[in-house]
Amino acid sequence: MGQAIQLAKKTESIQKGQTNFDINDFDLNDSDREDFDNYVDILFVLDQSGSMSTYIKQAKQTICKIVEKFKNKEYDLKFSLCTYIDHTPQSEMLTDFTDLCSGYQIVQKLHTVIATGGGDIPEAVMDGLRDGITKTSWRKTVIGKEEKSQRFLFHICDAPPHGEEYGFLSSDKQWSINGCPCGTKREDIKNLLQLHDIQYFLIKPNHAISKMEQLFKECFGDYFKDTINLSENFQQKDNKTQMWEGVLSNIEKNVS
Ligand SMILES: [Zn+2]
């Protein structure tokens, strides 16, 4: 209970940093760069439960910034999106998926995403990651080359998966003991990252997911590339820019 109140307070303080964001501030019309043969596929996996509204706005802004930034570079960028809430009865919605499309299309899609519900603190993190990775049509062959796309997964969430090892109890005791009711474990996610050769990045707004971060790091090994921390100096720093700065610098570092 104490943890729940702490998390709620944290969320409230973060929401005060909310920003008005207008898609028209960005020039996204030319985001399809199919004339280039460097494929970069970017999957966003996004917790869509109630406390996430601030970050959904930031995610939109982040995608716009990526598109703008890479416009003058010779990359063919595509984005997919998997949002998740939780298994019933905690939520009516488990996951919602949009396959690889242009930056403009994915931002349009994000405009329809409303952060809502979720019940207890843990959410269907495993389902979001699993569905996002398995449903994305990762591009396999660049024309005339034997190369796959370069693949990035950015995971944005403020709550851990089910399972008490992640630090929070679920309403359903069995979920606390056994983990997510679908049976997907972090080892399964690691195998999927490996199978599709995807670099995983965690975008971390608070400490509720510190335990998850640590367990994912140990499990994913080299596939866990970095954590983008949004909570440090939260009051002092202009948080509106933190997410896209972190995402952009990581893509630039890792795209070859
Ligand atoms: Zn599940």
mmCIF file of N, CA and C in Angstrom, residues 21-32 42-44 46 55-69 77-83 96-114 156 243-244:
data_model
loop_
_atom_site.group_PDB
_atom_site.id
_atom_site.type_symbol
_atom_site.label_atom_id
_atom_site.label_comp_id
_atom_site.label_asym_id
_atom_site.label_seq_id
_atom_site.Cartn_x
_atom_site.Cartn_y
_atom_site.Cartn_z
ATOM 1 N N PHE A 21 1.719 19.776 -26.931
ATOM 2 C CA PHE A 21 2.529 19.310 -28.035
ATOM 3 C C PHE A 21 1.694 19.312 -29.301
ATOM 4 N N ASP A 22 2.226 19.910 -30.334
ATOM 5 C CA ASP A 22 1.472 20.012 -31.579
ATOM 6 C C ASP A 22 2.236 19.339 -32.706
ATOM 7 N N ILE A 23 1.630 18.344 -33.294
ATOM 8 C CA ILE A 23 2.263 17.587 -34.378
ATOM 9 C C ILE A 23 2.586 18.499 -35.565
ATOM 10 N N ASN A 24 1.822 19.583 -35.690
ATOM 11 C CA ASN A 24 2.042 20.490 -36.825
ATOM 12 C C ASN A 24 3.331 21.295 -36.693
ATOM 13 N N ASP A 25 3.929 21.249 -35.500
ATOM 14 C CA ASP A 25 5.225 21.914 -35.331
ATOM 15 C C ASP A 25 6.338 21.170 -36.071
ATOM 16 N N PHE A 26 6.023 19.961 -36.496
ATOM 17 C CA PHE A 26 7.051 19.137 -37.127
ATOM 18 C C PHE A 26 6.708 18.874 -38.592
ATOM 19 N N ASP A 27 7.730 18.760 -39.393
ATOM 20 C CA ASP A 27 7.533 18.452 -40.803
ATOM 21 C C ASP A 27 7.776 16.955 -41.004
ATOM 22 N N LEU A 28 6.696 16.196 -41.041
ATOM 23 C CA LEU A 28 6.823 14.741 -41.078
ATOM 24 C C LEU A 28 6.393 14.136 -42.409
ATOM 25 N N ASN A 29 5.975 14.996 -43.327
ATOM 26 C CA ASN A 29 5.356 14.468 -44.544
ATOM 27 C C ASN A 29 6.282 13.621 -45.388
ATOM 28 N N ASP A 30 7.560 13.926 -45.291
ATOM 29 C CA ASP A 30 8.517 13.243 -46.139
ATOM 30 C C ASP A 30 9.240 12.150 -45.348
ATOM 31 N N SER A 31 8.515 11.482 -44.420
ATOM 32 C CA SER A 31 9.213 10.561 -43.527
ATOM 33 C C SER A 31 9.477 9.196 -44.155
ATOM 34 N N ASP A 32 8.848 8.913 -45.284
ATOM 35 C CA ASP A 32 9.146 7.662 -45.987
ATOM 36 C C ASP A 32 10.382 7.850 -46.850
ATOM 37 N N ILE A 42 12.358 0.585 -35.904
ATOM 38 C CA ILE A 42 12.277 1.002 -34.505
ATOM 39 C C ILE A 42 10.916 0.616 -33.929
ATOM 40 N N LEU A 43 10.945 -0.230 -32.912
ATOM 41 C CA LEU A 43 9.713 -0.636 -32.232
ATOM 42 C C LEU A 43 9.589 0.109 -30.905
ATOM 43 N N PHE A 44 8.455 0.783 -30.716
ATOM 44 C CA PHE A 44 8.148 1.364 -29.410
ATOM 45 C C PHE A 44 7.161 0.452 -28.691
ATOM 46 N N LEU A 46 4.927 0.450 -25.382
ATOM 47 C CA LEU A 46 4.469 1.534 -24.505
ATOM 48 C C LEU A 46 3.370 1.054 -23.560
ATOM 49 N N TYR A 55 3.845 10.516 -20.764
ATOM 50 C CA TYR A 55 4.889 9.881 -21.576
ATOM 51 C C TYR A 55 4.409 9.566 -22.979
ATOM 52 N N ILE A 56 3.100 9.410 -23.140
ATOM 53 C CA ILE A 56 2.576 9.189 -24.492
ATOM 54 C C ILE A 56 2.814 10.445 -25.322
ATOM 55 N N LYS A 57 2.594 11.591 -24.698
ATOM 56 C CA LYS A 57 2.905 12.857 -25.389
ATOM 57 C C LYS A 57 4.389 12.932 -25.725
ATOM 58 N N GLN A 58 5.202 12.571 -24.746
ATOM 59 C CA GLN A 58 6.652 12.627 -24.987
ATOM 60 C C GLN A 58 7.084 11.630 -26.054
ATOM 61 N N ALA A 59 6.406 10.491 -26.102
ATOM 62 C CA ALA A 59 6.744 9.492 -27.113
ATOM 63 C C ALA A 59 6.447 10.034 -28.509
ATOM 64 N N LYS A 60 5.314 10.711 -28.645
ATOM 65 C CA LYS A 60 4.966 11.329 -29.929
ATOM 66 C C LYS A 60 6.042 12.324 -30.340
ATOM 67 N N GLN A 61 6.402 13.168 -29.376
ATOM 68 C CA GLN A 61 7.418 14.188 -29.646
ATOM 69 C C GLN A 61 8.746 13.526 -30.020
ATOM 70 N N THR A 62 9.062 12.433 -29.331
ATOM 71 C CA THR A 62 10.311 11.719 -29.586
ATOM 72 C C THR A 62 10.358 11.181 -31.008
ATOM 73 N N ILE A 63 9.256 10.567 -31.434
ATOM 74 C CA ILE A 63 9.212 10.006 -32.792
ATOM 75 C C ILE A 63 9.333 11.129 -33.831
ATOM 76 N N CYS A 64 8.641 12.243 -33.568
ATOM 77 C CA CYS A 64 8.748 13.387 -34.484
ATOM 78 C C CYS A 64 10.196 13.853 -34.590
ATOM 79 N N LYS A 65 10.868 13.926 -33.452
ATOM 80 C CA LYS A 65 12.263 14.388 -33.435
ATOM 81 C C LYS A 65 13.175 13.412 -34.191
ATOM 82 N N ILE A 66 12.925 12.123 -34.036
ATOM 83 C CA ILE A 66 13.747 11.131 -34.735
ATOM 84 C C ILE A 66 13.583 11.307 -36.242
ATOM 85 N N VAL A 67 12.320 11.442 -36.659
ATOM 86 C CA VAL A 67 12.047 11.595 -38.092
ATOM 87 C C VAL A 67 12.743 12.837 -38.629
ATOM 88 N N GLU A 68 12.588 13.956 -37.900
ATOM 89 C CA GLU A 68 13.224 15.212 -38.327
ATOM 90 C C GLU A 68 14.739 15.068 -38.433
ATOM 91 N N LYS A 69 15.298 14.491 -37.374
ATOM 92 C CA LYS A 69 16.747 14.378 -37.280
ATOM 93 C C LYS A 69 17.334 13.516 -38.397
ATOM 94 N N LEU A 77 13.738 4.777 -42.499
ATOM 95 C CA LEU A 77 13.261 4.513 -41.138
ATOM 96 C C LEU A 77 11.825 4.028 -41.147
ATOM 97 N N LYS A 78 11.550 3.001 -40.376
ATOM 98 C CA LYS A 78 10.163 2.590 -40.162
ATOM 99 C C LYS A 78 9.938 2.364 -38.666
ATOM 100 N N PHE A 79 8.690 2.578 -38.257
ATOM 101 C CA PHE A 79 8.338 2.469 -36.839
ATOM 102 C C PHE A 79 7.171 1.507 -36.652
ATOM 103 N N SER A 80 7.265 0.686 -35.600
ATOM 104 C CA SER A 80 6.088 -0.068 -35.185
ATOM 105 C C SER A 80 5.815 0.275 -33.721
ATOM 106 N N LEU A 81 4.607 -0.057 -33.288
ATOM 107 C CA LEU A 81 4.174 0.346 -31.951
ATOM 108 C C LEU A 81 3.358 -0.768 -31.318
ATOM 109 N N CYS A 82 3.693 -1.110 -30.081
ATOM 110 C CA CYS A 82 2.845 -2.033 -29.334
ATOM 111 C C CYS A 82 2.524 -1.404 -27.979
ATOM 112 N N THR A 83 1.252 -1.100 -27.753
ATOM 113 C CA THR A 83 0.855 -0.592 -26.439
ATOM 114 C C THR A 83 0.198 -1.729 -25.661
ATOM 115 N N ASP A 96 -2.167 -3.730 -28.093
ATOM 116 C CA ASP A 96 -2.656 -3.178 -29.360
ATOM 117 C C ASP A 96 -1.428 -2.907 -30.221
ATOM 118 N N PHE A 97 -1.442 -3.396 -31.445
ATOM 119 C CA PHE A 97 -0.227 -3.382 -32.251
ATOM 120 C C PHE A 97 -0.417 -2.670 -33.594
ATOM 121 N N THR A 98 0.586 -1.905 -33.984
ATOM 122 C CA THR A 98 0.637 -1.286 -35.314
ATOM 123 C C THR A 98 1.970 -1.667 -35.950
ATOM 124 N N ASP A 99 1.920 -2.287 -37.111
ATOM 125 C CA ASP A 99 3.153 -2.776 -37.749
ATOM 126 C C ASP A 99 3.938 -1.631 -38.406
ATOM 127 N N LEU A 100 5.148 -1.928 -38.839
ATOM 128 C CA LEU A 100 6.078 -0.944 -39.397
ATOM 129 C C LEU A 100 5.388 -0.002 -40.387
ATOM 130 N N CYS A 101 5.546 1.297 -40.146
ATOM 131 C CA CYS A 101 5.000 2.306 -41.046
ATOM 132 C C CYS A 101 5.844 3.571 -40.882
ATOM 133 N N SER A 102 5.445 4.627 -41.587
ATOM 134 C CA SER A 102 6.254 5.851 -41.548
ATOM 135 C C SER A 102 6.110 6.556 -40.196
ATOM 136 N N GLY A 103 7.001 7.475 -39.933
ATOM 137 C CA GLY A 103 6.946 8.255 -38.700
ATOM 138 C C GLY A 103 5.644 9.028 -38.596
ATOM 139 N N TYR A 104 5.200 9.556 -39.720
ATOM 140 C CA TYR A 104 3.952 10.323 -39.727
ATOM 141 C C TYR A 104 2.778 9.432 -39.310
ATOM 142 N N GLN A 105 2.728 8.225 -39.894
ATOM 143 C CA GLN A 105 1.627 7.304 -39.572
ATOM 144 C C GLN A 105 1.648 6.855 -38.113
ATOM 145 N N ILE A 106 2.865 6.643 -37.587
ATOM 146 C CA ILE A 106 2.932 6.156 -36.206
ATOM 147 C C ILE A 106 2.556 7.274 -35.224
ATOM 148 N N VAL A 107 2.879 8.507 -35.568
ATOM 149 C CA VAL A 107 2.474 9.623 -34.701
ATOM 150 C C VAL A 107 0.954 9.807 -34.768
ATOM 151 N N GLN A 108 0.377 9.637 -35.956
ATOM 152 C CA GLN A 108 -1.086 9.661 -36.078
ATOM 153 C C GLN A 108 -1.718 8.608 -35.177
ATOM 154 N N LYS A 109 -1.123 7.427 -35.197
ATOM 155 C CA LYS A 109 -1.635 6.336 -34.366
ATOM 156 C C LYS A 109 -1.539 6.709 -32.877
ATOM 157 N N LEU A 110 -0.391 7.288 -32.482
ATOM 158 C CA LEU A 110 -0.208 7.686 -31.072
ATOM 159 C C LEU A 110 -1.237 8.730 -30.627
ATOM 160 N N HIS A 111 -1.713 9.528 -31.586
ATOM 161 C CA HIS A 111 -2.748 10.515 -31.257
ATOM 162 C C HIS A 111 -4.030 9.842 -30.779
ATOM 163 N N THR A 112 -4.263 8.598 -31.188
ATOM 164 C CA THR A 112 -5.492 7.904 -30.788
ATOM 165 C C THR A 112 -5.304 7.112 -29.489
ATOM 166 N N VAL A 113 -4.072 7.053 -28.990
ATOM 167 C CA VAL A 113 -3.805 6.260 -27.783
ATOM 168 C C VAL A 113 -4.144 7.070 -26.534
ATOM 169 N N ILE A 114 -5.035 6.547 -25.733
ATOM 170 C CA ILE A 114 -5.408 7.226 -24.491
ATOM 171 C C ILE A 114 -4.970 6.372 -23.302
ATOM 172 N N ILE A 156 8.866 1.977 -22.948
ATOM 173 C CA ILE A 156 8.520 3.082 -22.059
ATOM 174 C C ILE A 156 7.442 2.612 -21.095
ATOM 175 N N MET A 243 13.291 12.712 -23.113
ATOM 176 C CA MET A 243 13.087 11.441 -23.782
ATOM 177 C C MET A 243 13.697 11.438 -25.177
ATOM 178 N N TRP A 244 13.397 12.462 -25.947
ATOM 179 C CA TRP A 244 13.930 12.415 -27.309
ATOM 180 C C TRP A 244 15.441 12.606 -27.369
#
